Amino acid sequence: MNSFTLTQATAVDEAVRDKASHDGSAYLGGGTNLIDLMKENVSRPTHLTSLHKLPLGQIENTADGGLRLGALATNAETAWHPEVEARYPLLSQTILAGATPQLRNMATNGGNLLQRTRCYYFYDLATPCNKREPGTGCSAVGGYNRILGILGTSESCIATHPSDMCVALAALEAVVRVQGPDGERTIKFEDFHRLPGDTPELDNNLKPGELIVGLDLPKKGFEKHYTYLKLRDRTSYAFALVSVAAALELDGNTITDARLALGGVAHKPWRDKEAEEMLKGQPATADTFRKVAAKVVTGAKGYGSNDFKIELAKRAIVRALKQATEMDYTKDDNAFLNSNP
Ligand SMILES: Cc1cc2nc3c(=O)[nH]c(=O)nc-3n(C[C@H](O)[C@H](O)[C@H](O)COP(=O)(O)OP(=O)(O)OC[C@H]3O[C@@H](n4cnc5c(N)ncnc54)[C@H](O)[C@@H]3O)c2cc1C
Ligand code: SF4
């Protein structure tokens, strides 16, 4: 691990100034991703601006009926907060599906958004990787890509964004609040992360030096009909192969509003607004869900070892929408699919 200097900032302005005044610096949240990357020499900051002492740990109601999550609130504090559990249970469910209790006690909300991909080659300094070293090539295209992307990929990079929490934030239309050298601004969640295109080294649309200070959740939390279905190689301590956040509003059996976002399939949480529109006004049946699932994977592309994800995503969407409708995770899928047109 390379040596580095460290500042413990106590105010947001101070943190932004400190980072701007050190070339090659990085913000330090819970450190659960950044320190690993530094140990592996994937990331080599020469200075860290620690955020631990910033007053950004609150979770509080907003005047418009929403909820503001501080960037320094831990993932555990957020998932177990009474307002989040009651009003945004989809968010709690996604956070608790990720990592381990120990990691969630350290990981911060800001850091969760900015965790790097888990592509094997990104961590392997002996192999080319456009994200780690722009212009060197992508080892995953034509290589082993079981965990990598099928939607919105480019020939430069097929990495996925690994966060569970971000899949709910996409579905719930969160807004990211940031402060940087040029002042404060907000970024709609759908505009926060990027697709790889020709610049896979850029994961998001933050400007240099910008600090995430919080996340705003709108009033609507879909607390009656929601689910997060995470499919992975192990049932805990593993990243999603495919995950689905589904949230519905129902009038009887008719869908009046819908949100649908996928994780583990793209460089960013993959929200499909057209699929959501397809759901509105339709009966909540297996037939409706199958049509929507087929639409979501239109244009999906497998790269060999991850071809299976296309069918897996379709099935996961149908099951997640069914779970969100029934809010009973114990019922047999086959019974629903066979009895329900
Ligand atoms: C073994 C293991 C298993 C895991 N499993 C899962 C999983 O299943 N699902 C999942 O979603 N996640 C998983 N994670 C990832 C974990 O959720 C992230 O590491 C964590 O959320 C990152 O938060 P942090 O505060 O520790 O970030 P840090 O490691 O401190 O920082 C990450 C990045 O964000 C930047 N940063 C941090 N805070 C801010 C801020 N406020 N403003 C601007 N930049 C900032 C840092 O500079 C750095 O680039 C796992 C991690 C490990 C180690
Ligand atoms: S998929 Fe992206 S992160 Fe993985 S090797 Fe290719 S360029 Fe690197």
mmCIF file of C-alpha atoms and ligand atoms in Angstrom:
data_model
loop_
_atom_site.group_PDB
_atom_site.id
_atom_site.type_symbol
_atom_site.label_atom_id
_atom_site.label_comp_id
_atom_site.label_asym_id
_atom_site.label_seq_id
_atom_site.Cartn_x
_atom_site.Cartn_y
_atom_site.Cartn_z
ATOM 1 C CA MET A 1 0.000 0.000 0.000
ATOM 2 C CA ASN A 2 1.345 3.449 -0.898
ATOM 3 C CA SER A 3 1.819 6.045 1.818
ATOM 4 C CA PHE A 4 -0.673 8.908 2.023
ATOM 5 C CA THR A 5 -1.511 11.917 4.173
ATOM 6 C CA LEU A 6 -4.868 12.348 5.890
ATOM 7 C CA THR A 7 -7.025 15.263 6.997
ATOM 8 C CA GLN A 8 -9.968 14.856 9.383
ATOM 9 C CA ALA A 9 -12.358 17.527 8.105
ATOM 10 C CA THR A 10 -15.005 18.785 10.527
ATOM 11 C CA ALA A 11 -17.094 20.910 8.134
ATOM 12 C CA VAL A 12 -18.324 20.348 4.571
ATOM 13 C CA ASP A 13 -16.620 23.521 3.228
ATOM 14 C CA GLU A 14 -13.377 22.461 4.849
ATOM 15 C CA ALA A 15 -13.586 18.968 3.311
ATOM 16 C CA VAL A 16 -14.205 20.366 -0.184
ATOM 17 C CA ARG A 17 -11.328 22.851 0.180
ATOM 18 C CA ASP A 18 -8.999 20.203 1.583
ATOM 19 C CA LYS A 19 -9.612 17.810 -1.288
ATOM 20 C CA ALA A 20 -9.231 20.574 -3.884
ATOM 21 C CA SER A 21 -5.885 21.607 -2.409
ATOM 22 C CA HIS A 22 -4.316 18.142 -2.713
ATOM 23 C CA ASP A 23 -3.595 16.598 -6.129
ATOM 24 C CA GLY A 24 -4.360 12.891 -6.280
ATOM 25 C CA SER A 25 -6.662 13.019 -3.253
ATOM 26 C CA ALA A 26 -9.858 11.106 -2.420
ATOM 27 C CA TYR A 27 -12.669 11.401 0.083
ATOM 28 C CA LEU A 28 -12.787 8.644 2.696
ATOM 29 C CA GLY A 29 -16.219 7.438 3.860
ATOM 30 C CA GLY A 30 -16.464 4.112 5.675
ATOM 31 C CA GLY A 31 -13.437 2.908 3.719
ATOM 32 C CA THR A 32 -14.939 -0.523 2.992
ATOM 33 C CA ASN A 33 -14.272 -0.192 -0.731
ATOM 34 C CA LEU A 34 -11.599 2.481 -1.034
ATOM 35 C CA ILE A 35 -9.169 0.904 1.443
ATOM 36 C CA ASP A 36 -9.485 -2.471 -0.329
ATOM 37 C CA LEU A 37 -8.700 -0.768 -3.649
ATOM 38 C CA MET A 38 -5.691 0.953 -2.085
ATOM 39 C CA LYS A 39 -4.386 -2.321 -0.635
ATOM 40 C CA GLU A 40 -4.669 -3.897 -4.091
ATOM 41 C CA ASN A 41 -2.941 -0.883 -5.688
ATOM 42 C CA VAL A 42 -5.948 -0.351 -7.958
ATOM 43 C CA SER A 43 -6.379 3.093 -6.417
ATOM 44 C CA ARG A 44 -3.376 5.128 -5.302
ATOM 45 C CA PRO A 45 -4.476 8.385 -3.653
ATOM 46 C CA THR A 46 -1.647 10.331 -2.036
ATOM 47 C CA HIS A 47 -4.027 12.181 0.292
ATOM 48 C CA LEU A 48 -7.328 11.271 1.955
ATOM 49 C CA THR A 49 -9.921 13.739 3.180
ATOM 50 C CA SER A 50 -11.724 11.827 5.907
ATOM 51 C CA LEU A 51 -15.437 12.566 6.160
ATOM 52 C CA HIS A 52 -16.029 10.823 9.501
ATOM 53 C CA LYS A 53 -16.399 14.022 11.529
ATOM 54 C CA LEU A 54 -18.719 15.848 9.130
ATOM 55 C CA PRO A 55 -22.212 16.576 10.462
ATOM 56 C CA LEU A 56 -23.883 14.544 7.701
ATOM 57 C CA GLY A 57 -25.222 11.600 9.689
ATOM 58 C CA GLN A 58 -28.838 12.704 10.096
ATOM 59 C CA ILE A 59 -31.968 11.161 8.639
ATOM 60 C CA GLU A 60 -34.798 13.668 8.771
ATOM 61 C CA ASN A 61 -38.169 14.542 7.264
ATOM 62 C CA THR A 62 -38.291 17.208 4.560
ATOM 63 C CA ALA A 63 -40.876 19.979 4.252
ATOM 64 C CA ASP A 64 -42.415 18.372 1.129
ATOM 65 C CA GLY A 65 -43.172 15.116 2.953
ATOM 66 C CA GLY A 66 -40.052 13.258 1.828
ATOM 67 C CA LEU A 67 -37.027 12.040 3.766
ATOM 68 C CA ARG A 68 -33.418 13.291 3.680
ATOM 69 C CA LEU A 69 -30.646 10.745 4.233
ATOM 70 C CA GLY A 70 -27.288 12.164 5.316
ATOM 71 C CA ALA A 71 -24.330 11.007 3.229
ATOM 72 C CA LEU A 72 -22.504 9.899 6.374
ATOM 73 C CA ALA A 73 -25.402 7.910 7.856
ATOM 74 C CA THR A 74 -24.274 4.307 7.701
ATOM 75 C CA ASN A 75 -26.095 1.745 5.597
ATOM 76 C CA ALA A 76 -27.166 0.007 8.847
ATOM 77 C CA GLU A 77 -28.517 3.212 10.418
ATOM 78 C CA THR A 78 -30.443 3.895 7.228
ATOM 79 C CA ALA A 79 -31.914 0.415 6.804
ATOM 80 C CA TRP A 80 -33.097 0.230 10.436
ATOM 81 C CA HIS A 81 -34.314 3.832 10.744
ATOM 82 C CA PRO A 82 -38.026 3.785 11.727
ATOM 83 C CA GLU A 83 -39.010 6.264 8.984
ATOM 84 C CA VAL A 84 -37.180 4.254 6.328
ATOM 85 C CA GLU A 85 -38.626 0.962 7.545
ATOM 86 C CA ALA A 86 -42.171 2.342 7.635
ATOM 87 C CA ARG A 87 -42.210 4.568 4.540
ATOM 88 C CA TYR A 88 -39.493 3.166 2.273
ATOM 89 C CA PRO A 89 -39.280 -0.550 3.142
ATOM 90 C CA LEU A 90 -37.985 -1.290 -0.375
ATOM 91 C CA LEU A 91 -34.881 0.731 0.497
ATOM 92 C CA SER A 92 -34.401 -1.144 3.785
ATOM 93 C CA GLN A 93 -34.752 -4.443 1.962
ATOM 94 C CA THR A 94 -32.116 -3.593 -0.652
ATOM 95 C CA ILE A 95 -29.593 -2.375 1.915
ATOM 96 C CA LEU A 96 -30.041 -5.476 4.070
ATOM 97 C CA ALA A 97 -29.558 -7.675 0.989
ATOM 98 C CA GLY A 98 -26.039 -6.272 0.601
ATOM 99 C CA ALA A 99 -22.706 -7.146 2.179
ATOM 100 C CA THR A 100 -22.706 -8.185 5.869
ATOM 101 C CA PRO A 101 -23.835 -6.582 9.147
ATOM 102 C CA GLN A 102 -20.233 -5.593 9.943
ATOM 103 C CA LEU A 103 -19.777 -3.929 6.538
ATOM 104 C CA ARG A 104 -23.155 -2.193 6.714
ATOM 105 C CA ASN A 105 -22.138 -0.746 10.098
ATOM 106 C CA MET A 106 -19.138 0.922 8.420
ATOM 107 C CA ALA A 107 -20.401 1.674 4.902
ATOM 108 C CA THR A 108 -21.900 5.123 4.354
ATOM 109 C CA ASN A 109 -24.716 6.178 2.053
ATOM 110 C CA GLY A 110 -22.405 8.411 0.011
ATOM 111 C CA GLY A 111 -19.784 5.683 -0.345
ATOM 112 C CA ASN A 112 -22.376 3.124 -1.404
ATOM 113 C CA LEU A 113 -23.191 5.162 -4.522
ATOM 114 C CA LEU A 114 -19.529 5.440 -5.443
ATOM 115 C CA GLN A 115 -18.324 1.881 -4.835
ATOM 116 C CA ARG A 116 -16.402 0.574 -7.850
ATOM 117 C CA THR A 117 -17.278 -2.379 -10.047
ATOM 118 C CA ARG A 118 -16.476 -5.940 -8.979
ATOM 119 C CA CYS A 119 -15.235 -6.940 -12.463
ATOM 120 C CA TYR A 120 -12.397 -9.424 -11.784
ATOM 121 C CA TYR A 121 -10.081 -7.754 -14.305
ATOM 122 C CA PHE A 122 -10.537 -4.317 -12.746
ATOM 123 C CA TYR A 123 -8.845 -5.711 -9.615
ATOM 124 C CA ASP A 124 -6.177 -7.659 -11.523
ATOM 125 C CA LEU A 125 -3.308 -5.304 -12.333
ATOM 126 C CA ALA A 126 -1.777 -7.891 -14.673
ATOM 127 C CA THR A 127 -4.652 -7.588 -17.175
ATOM 128 C CA PRO A 128 -5.812 -4.771 -19.478
ATOM 129 C CA CYS A 129 -8.839 -2.837 -18.243
ATOM 130 C CA ASN A 130 -10.204 0.358 -19.797
ATOM 131 C CA LYS A 131 -11.831 1.394 -16.534
ATOM 132 C CA ARG A 132 -8.618 1.130 -14.513
ATOM 133 C CA GLU A 133 -6.258 2.260 -17.310
ATOM 134 C CA PRO A 134 -8.105 3.976 -20.171
ATOM 135 C CA GLY A 135 -7.069 2.794 -23.628
ATOM 136 C CA THR A 136 -5.589 -0.549 -22.554
ATOM 137 C CA GLY A 137 -8.574 -2.684 -23.664
ATOM 138 C CA CYS A 138 -11.248 -4.732 -21.967
ATOM 139 C CA SER A 139 -10.253 -8.207 -20.785
ATOM 140 C CA ALA A 140 -13.834 -9.134 -19.960
ATOM 141 C CA VAL A 141 -15.072 -8.972 -23.566
ATOM 142 C CA GLY A 142 -13.913 -12.370 -24.784
ATOM 143 C CA GLY A 143 -12.826 -13.290 -21.258
ATOM 144 C CA TYR A 144 -14.654 -14.637 -18.198
ATOM 145 C CA ASN A 145 -17.671 -12.414 -17.689
ATOM 146 C CA ARG A 146 -20.195 -14.421 -15.646
ATOM 147 C CA ILE A 147 -20.963 -11.515 -13.289
ATOM 148 C CA LEU A 148 -20.881 -8.743 -15.892
ATOM 149 C CA GLY A 149 -23.382 -6.683 -17.863
ATOM 150 C CA ILE A 150 -26.003 -7.486 -20.499
ATOM 151 C CA LEU A 151 -27.734 -4.100 -20.867
ATOM 152 C CA GLY A 152 -26.267 -0.739 -21.903
ATOM 153 C CA THR A 153 -22.802 -2.242 -22.382
ATOM 154 C CA SER A 154 -20.156 -1.059 -24.862
ATOM 155 C CA GLU A 155 -17.211 -2.817 -26.458
ATOM 156 C CA SER A 156 -15.017 -0.687 -24.154
ATOM 157 C CA CYS A 157 -16.531 -2.036 -20.927
ATOM 158 C CA ILE A 158 -19.231 -4.457 -19.794
ATOM 159 C CA ALA A 159 -18.868 -3.836 -16.051
ATOM 160 C CA THR A 160 -21.840 -3.686 -13.695
ATOM 161 C CA HIS A 161 -22.527 -1.349 -10.808
ATOM 162 C CA PRO A 162 -22.494 -3.607 -7.740
ATOM 163 C CA SER A 163 -24.750 -1.725 -5.315
ATOM 164 C CA ASP A 164 -28.051 -3.119 -4.052
ATOM 165 C CA MET A 165 -29.090 0.092 -2.303
ATOM 166 C CA CYS A 166 -28.790 2.057 -5.553
ATOM 167 C CA VAL A 167 -31.366 -0.164 -7.263
ATOM 168 C CA ALA A 168 -34.008 1.007 -4.767
ATOM 169 C CA LEU A 169 -32.806 4.607 -4.988
ATOM 170 C CA ALA A 170 -33.318 4.443 -8.768
ATOM 171 C CA ALA A 171 -36.798 2.955 -8.399
ATOM 172 C CA LEU A 172 -37.790 5.494 -5.733
ATOM 173 C CA GLU A 173 -36.510 8.478 -7.770
ATOM 174 C CA ALA A 174 -34.066 9.719 -5.160
ATOM 175 C CA VAL A 175 -32.186 12.969 -5.696
ATOM 176 C CA VAL A 176 -28.464 13.242 -4.896
ATOM 177 C CA ARG A 177 -27.367 16.424 -3.134
ATOM 178 C CA VAL A 178 -23.756 17.443 -3.705
ATOM 179 C CA GLN A 179 -21.420 20.286 -2.772
ATOM 180 C CA GLY A 180 -18.224 21.085 -4.640
ATOM 181 C CA PRO A 181 -15.750 23.866 -5.391
ATOM 182 C CA ASP A 182 -18.465 25.579 -7.493
ATOM 183 C CA GLY A 183 -21.174 25.332 -4.828
ATOM 184 C CA GLU A 184 -24.189 23.096 -4.241
ATOM 185 C CA ARG A 185 -26.402 21.290 -6.754
ATOM 186 C CA THR A 186 -28.774 18.347 -7.016
ATOM 187 C CA ILE A 187 -28.618 15.431 -9.463
ATOM 188 C CA LYS A 188 -31.578 13.210 -10.323
ATOM 189 C CA PHE A 189 -30.667 9.635 -9.489
ATOM 190 C CA GLU A 190 -31.214 8.488 -13.070
ATOM 191 C CA ASP A 191 -28.571 11.021 -14.173
ATOM 192 C CA PHE A 192 -26.061 10.215 -11.449
ATOM 193 C CA HIS A 193 -24.415 7.026 -12.767
ATOM 194 C CA ARG A 194 -23.224 6.663 -16.379
ATOM 195 C CA LEU A 195 -23.209 4.011 -19.060
ATOM 196 C CA PRO A 196 -19.664 3.050 -20.130
ATOM 197 C CA GLY A 197 -19.655 4.250 -23.770
ATOM 198 C CA ASP A 198 -16.111 5.250 -24.729
ATOM 199 C CA THR A 199 -15.288 6.551 -21.254
ATOM 200 C CA PRO A 200 -15.684 3.622 -18.862
ATOM 201 C CA GLU A 201 -13.219 5.219 -16.449
ATOM 202 C CA LEU A 202 -16.076 7.553 -15.463
ATOM 203 C CA ASP A 203 -18.648 5.825 -13.245
ATOM 204 C CA ASN A 204 -20.806 8.878 -12.573
ATOM 205 C CA ASN A 205 -21.486 12.520 -13.428
ATOM 206 C CA LEU A 206 -19.927 14.132 -10.360
ATOM 207 C CA LYS A 207 -17.660 17.068 -11.186
ATOM 208 C CA PRO A 208 -14.095 17.024 -9.809
ATOM 209 C CA GLY A 209 -14.042 17.547 -6.052
ATOM 210 C CA GLU A 210 -17.790 17.264 -5.538
ATOM 211 C CA LEU A 211 -18.847 15.721 -2.241
ATOM 212 C CA ILE A 212 -22.136 13.879 -1.803
ATOM 213 C CA VAL A 213 -23.838 15.487 1.185
ATOM 214 C CA GLY A 214 -27.158 13.650 1.123
ATOM 215 C CA LEU A 215 -29.973 11.895 -0.667
ATOM 216 C CA ASP A 216 -33.563 13.119 -0.843
ATOM 217 C CA LEU A 217 -36.387 10.615 -1.124
ATOM 218 C CA PRO A 218 -39.690 11.909 -2.505
ATOM 219 C CA LYS A 219 -42.875 11.434 -0.503
ATOM 220 C CA LYS A 220 -44.084 8.366 -2.375
ATOM 221 C CA GLY A 221 -42.497 5.238 -0.888
ATOM 222 C CA PHE A 222 -44.584 2.360 -2.347
ATOM 223 C CA GLU A 223 -44.773 0.838 1.128
ATOM 224 C CA LYS A 224 -47.727 -1.461 0.399
ATOM 225 C CA HIS A 225 -46.507 -3.417 -2.637
ATOM 226 C CA TYR A 226 -42.771 -3.784 -3.114
ATOM 227 C CA THR A 227 -40.015 -6.339 -3.284
ATOM 228 C CA TYR A 228 -36.289 -6.651 -3.822
ATOM 229 C CA LEU A 229 -35.328 -9.964 -5.348
ATOM 230 C CA LYS A 230 -31.578 -10.602 -5.365
ATOM 231 C CA LEU A 231 -30.254 -13.665 -7.179
ATOM 232 C CA ARG A 232 -26.634 -14.608 -6.516
ATOM 233 C CA ASP A 233 -24.224 -17.507 -6.344
ATOM 234 C CA ARG A 234 -24.379 -17.667 -2.506
ATOM 235 C CA THR A 235 -27.321 -16.630 -0.349
ATOM 236 C CA SER A 236 -25.252 -14.131 1.618
ATOM 237 C CA TYR A 237 -22.055 -12.147 1.264
ATOM 238 C CA ALA A 238 -22.258 -12.088 -2.534
ATOM 239 C CA PHE A 239 -23.062 -9.514 -5.174
ATOM 240 C CA ALA A 240 -26.145 -9.815 -7.375
ATOM 241 C CA LEU A 241 -26.030 -11.749 -10.625
ATOM 242 C CA VAL A 242 -29.424 -10.195 -11.290
ATOM 243 C CA SER A 243 -31.587 -8.238 -8.888
ATOM 244 C CA VAL A 244 -34.970 -6.596 -9.294
ATOM 245 C CA ALA A 245 -36.600 -3.821 -7.301
ATOM 246 C CA ALA A 246 -40.327 -3.796 -8.032
ATOM 247 C CA ALA A 247 -42.871 -1.416 -6.524
ATOM 248 C CA LEU A 248 -46.551 -1.213 -7.384
ATOM 249 C CA GLU A 249 -49.706 0.658 -6.524
ATOM 250 C CA LEU A 250 -52.843 -1.408 -7.026
ATOM 251 C CA ASP A 251 -56.534 -0.671 -7.238
ATOM 252 C CA GLY A 252 -57.967 -4.132 -6.721
ATOM 253 C CA ASN A 253 -55.962 -6.186 -9.206
ATOM 254 C CA THR A 254 -55.285 -3.252 -11.547
ATOM 255 C CA ILE A 255 -51.845 -1.642 -11.506
ATOM 256 C CA THR A 256 -52.166 2.135 -11.124
ATOM 257 C CA ASP A 257 -48.459 2.970 -10.682
ATOM 258 C CA ALA A 258 -45.250 0.989 -11.044
ATOM 259 C CA ARG A 259 -41.504 1.198 -10.628
ATOM 260 C CA LEU A 260 -39.046 -1.356 -11.952
ATOM 261 C CA ALA A 261 -35.248 -1.303 -11.668
ATOM 262 C CA LEU A 262 -32.604 -3.992 -12.074
ATOM 263 C CA GLY A 263 -29.181 -4.490 -10.519
ATOM 264 C CA GLY A 264 -26.282 -6.681 -11.623
ATOM 265 C CA VAL A 265 -27.013 -6.185 -15.323
ATOM 266 C CA ALA A 266 -25.586 -2.785 -16.288
ATOM 267 C CA HIS A 267 -22.999 -0.099 -15.556
ATOM 268 C CA LYS A 268 -25.719 1.746 -13.621
ATOM 269 C CA PRO A 269 -28.895 0.708 -11.815
ATOM 270 C CA TRP A 270 -31.155 -0.145 -14.768
ATOM 271 C CA ARG A 271 -34.531 1.519 -14.387
ATOM 272 C CA ASP A 272 -36.923 0.870 -17.266
ATOM 273 C CA LYS A 273 -39.552 3.618 -17.496
ATOM 274 C CA GLU A 274 -41.161 2.169 -20.636
ATOM 275 C CA ALA A 275 -41.724 -1.106 -18.806
ATOM 276 C CA GLU A 276 -43.295 0.862 -15.952
ATOM 277 C CA GLU A 277 -45.681 2.539 -18.403
ATOM 278 C CA MET A 278 -46.574 -0.877 -19.850
ATOM 279 C CA LEU A 279 -47.610 -2.031 -16.378
ATOM 280 C CA LYS A 280 -49.921 0.890 -15.652
ATOM 281 C CA GLY A 281 -53.611 0.141 -16.178
ATOM 282 C CA GLN A 282 -52.950 -3.578 -16.643
ATOM 283 C CA PRO A 283 -54.120 -6.457 -14.440
ATOM 284 C CA ALA A 284 -51.441 -7.790 -12.102
ATOM 285 C CA THR A 285 -51.189 -11.190 -13.753
ATOM 286 C CA ALA A 286 -48.426 -13.502 -14.883
ATOM 287 C CA ASP A 287 -49.271 -12.678 -18.485
ATOM 288 C CA THR A 288 -48.749 -8.950 -17.925
ATOM 289 C CA PHE A 289 -45.509 -9.588 -16.076
ATOM 290 C CA ARG A 290 -44.141 -11.905 -18.773
ATOM 291 C CA LYS A 291 -44.771 -9.277 -21.487
ATOM 292 C CA VAL A 292 -43.035 -6.608 -19.436
ATOM 293 C CA ALA A 293 -40.086 -8.895 -18.659
ATOM 294 C CA ALA A 294 -39.648 -9.647 -22.371
ATOM 295 C CA LYS A 295 -39.628 -5.907 -23.102
ATOM 296 C CA VAL A 296 -36.970 -5.176 -20.462
ATOM 297 C CA VAL A 297 -34.456 -7.607 -21.983
ATOM 298 C CA THR A 298 -35.077 -6.494 -25.578
ATOM 299 C CA GLY A 299 -31.639 -5.403 -26.739
ATOM 300 C CA ALA A 300 -29.828 -7.303 -23.999
ATOM 301 C CA LYS A 301 -26.536 -8.833 -25.122
ATOM 302 C CA GLY A 302 -24.642 -11.728 -23.565
ATOM 303 C CA TYR A 303 -20.859 -12.040 -23.806
ATOM 304 C CA GLY A 304 -20.468 -15.798 -23.372
ATOM 305 C CA SER A 305 -20.276 -16.810 -19.746
ATOM 306 C CA ASN A 306 -23.012 -14.324 -18.817
ATOM 307 C CA ASP A 307 -25.520 -15.324 -21.545
ATOM 308 C CA PHE A 308 -27.657 -17.013 -18.881
ATOM 309 C CA LYS A 309 -28.410 -13.625 -17.315
ATOM 310 C CA ILE A 310 -30.872 -12.695 -20.070
ATOM 311 C CA GLU A 311 -33.268 -15.532 -19.229
ATOM 312 C CA LEU A 312 -32.533 -15.140 -15.509
ATOM 313 C CA ALA A 313 -33.465 -11.441 -15.659
ATOM 314 C CA LYS A 314 -36.769 -12.248 -17.376
ATOM 315 C CA ARG A 315 -37.717 -14.806 -14.765
ATOM 316 C CA ALA A 316 -36.593 -12.579 -11.904
ATOM 317 C CA ILE A 317 -38.762 -9.704 -13.155
ATOM 318 C CA VAL A 318 -41.850 -11.925 -13.292
ATOM 319 C CA ARG A 319 -41.201 -13.293 -9.825
ATOM 320 C CA ALA A 320 -40.450 -9.877 -8.313
ATOM 321 C CA LEU A 321 -43.633 -8.340 -9.721
ATOM 322 C CA LYS A 322 -45.625 -11.280 -8.415
ATOM 323 C CA GLN A 323 -44.073 -10.904 -4.958
ATOM 324 C CA ALA A 324 -44.763 -7.182 -4.955
ATOM 325 C CA THR A 325 -48.395 -7.839 -5.886
ATOM 326 C CA GLU A 326 -49.032 -10.507 -3.273
ATOM 327 C CA MET A 327 -46.598 -9.330 -0.588
ATOM 328 C CA ASP A 328 -46.373 -12.978 0.366
ATOM 329 C CA TYR A 329 -42.923 -14.367 -0.348
ATOM 330 C CA THR A 330 -43.841 -17.879 0.792
ATOM 331 C CA LYS A 331 -46.274 -18.741 -2.000
ATOM 332 C CA ASP A 332 -45.163 -21.074 -4.748
ATOM 333 C CA ASP A 333 -44.238 -19.290 -8.007
ATOM 334 C CA ASN A 334 -45.430 -22.179 -10.153
ATOM 335 C CA ALA A 335 -48.887 -22.091 -8.590
ATOM 336 C CA PHE A 336 -49.167 -18.397 -9.516
ATOM 337 C CA LEU A 337 -47.806 -18.852 -13.023
ATOM 338 C CA ASN A 338 -50.074 -21.813 -13.766
ATOM 339 C CA SER A 339 -53.282 -20.418 -12.272
ATOM 340 C CA ASN A 340 -52.859 -16.842 -13.403
ATOM 341 C CA PRO A 341 -53.269 -16.106 -17.154
HETATM 342 C C1 LIG B 1 -16.777 -8.243 1.137
HETATM 343 C C2 LIG B 1 -17.725 -7.178 0.662
HETATM 344 C C3 LIG B 1 -19.002 -7.534 0.243
HETATM 345 C C4 LIG B 1 -19.886 -6.556 -0.197
HETATM 346 N N1 LIG B 1 -21.130 -6.924 -0.629
HETATM 347 C C5 LIG B 1 -21.982 -5.968 -1.097
HETATM 348 C C6 LIG B 1 -23.258 -6.317 -1.597
HETATM 349 O O1 LIG B 1 -23.652 -7.490 -1.609
HETATM 350 N N2 LIG B 1 -24.055 -5.308 -2.046
HETATM 351 C C7 LIG B 1 -23.645 -4.006 -2.042
HETATM 352 O O2 LIG B 1 -24.424 -3.148 -2.453
HETATM 353 N N3 LIG B 1 -22.442 -3.655 -1.595
HETATM 354 C C8 LIG B 1 -21.598 -4.603 -1.126
HETATM 355 N N4 LIG B 1 -20.365 -4.254 -0.694
HETATM 356 C C9 LIG B 1 -19.905 -2.897 -0.929
HETATM 357 C C10 LIG B 1 -20.211 -1.935 0.173
HETATM 358 O O3 LIG B 1 -21.614 -1.698 0.191
HETATM 359 C C11 LIG B 1 -19.445 -0.683 -0.162
HETATM 360 O O4 LIG B 1 -18.070 -0.973 0.004
HETATM 361 C C12 LIG B 1 -19.835 0.490 0.697
HETATM 362 O O5 LIG B 1 -21.187 0.830 0.506
HETATM 363 C C13 LIG B 1 -18.963 1.700 0.389
HETATM 364 O O6 LIG B 1 -19.228 2.696 1.355
HETATM 365 P P1 LIG B 1 -18.043 3.333 2.167
HETATM 366 O O7 LIG B 1 -18.607 4.444 2.987
HETATM 367 O O8 LIG B 1 -17.253 2.316 2.908
HETATM 368 O O9 LIG B 1 -17.181 3.939 0.969
HETATM 369 P P2 LIG B 1 -15.631 4.185 0.858
HETATM 370 O O10 LIG B 1 -14.909 2.909 0.669
HETATM 371 O O11 LIG B 1 -15.160 5.088 1.946
HETATM 372 O O12 LIG B 1 -15.606 5.038 -0.487
HETATM 373 C C14 LIG B 1 -16.009 4.516 -1.721
HETATM 374 C C15 LIG B 1 -15.815 5.617 -2.766
HETATM 375 O O13 LIG B 1 -16.703 6.683 -2.519
HETATM 376 C C16 LIG B 1 -15.998 7.921 -2.308
HETATM 377 N N5 LIG B 1 -16.795 8.616 -1.291
HETATM 378 C C17 LIG B 1 -17.188 8.110 -0.095
HETATM 379 N N6 LIG B 1 -18.061 8.963 0.489
HETATM 380 C C18 LIG B 1 -18.212 10.014 -0.358
HETATM 381 C C19 LIG B 1 -18.981 11.211 -0.335
HETATM 382 N N7 LIG B 1 -19.811 11.499 0.680
HETATM 383 N N8 LIG B 1 -18.882 12.061 -1.366
HETATM 384 C C20 LIG B 1 -18.052 11.802 -2.408
HETATM 385 N N9 LIG B 1 -17.296 10.688 -2.483
HETATM 386 C C21 LIG B 1 -17.385 9.809 -1.476
HETATM 387 C C22 LIG B 1 -14.610 7.513 -1.922
HETATM 388 O O14 LIG B 1 -13.656 8.492 -2.290
HETATM 389 C C23 LIG B 1 -14.424 6.235 -2.726
HETATM 390 O O15 LIG B 1 -14.078 6.554 -4.056
HETATM 391 C C24 LIG B 1 -19.476 -5.205 -0.213
HETATM 392 C C25 LIG B 1 -18.198 -4.850 0.238
HETATM 393 C C26 LIG B 1 -17.332 -5.819 0.664
HETATM 394 C C27 LIG B 1 -15.967 -5.405 1.130
HETATM 395 S S1 SF4 B 2 -15.552 -4.816 -18.145
HETATM 396 FE FE1 SF4 B 2 -14.860 -2.763 -17.650
HETATM 397 S S2 SF4 B 2 -13.952 -3.031 -15.636
HETATM 398 FE FE2 SF4 B 2 -14.046 -5.075 -16.574
HETATM 399 S S3 SF4 B 2 -12.124 -5.386 -17.727
HETATM 400 FE FE3 SF4 B 2 -13.571 -4.493 -19.134
HETATM 401 S S4 SF4 B 2 -13.107 -2.301 -18.976
HETATM 402 FE FE4 SF4 B 2 -12.285 -3.232 -17.141
#
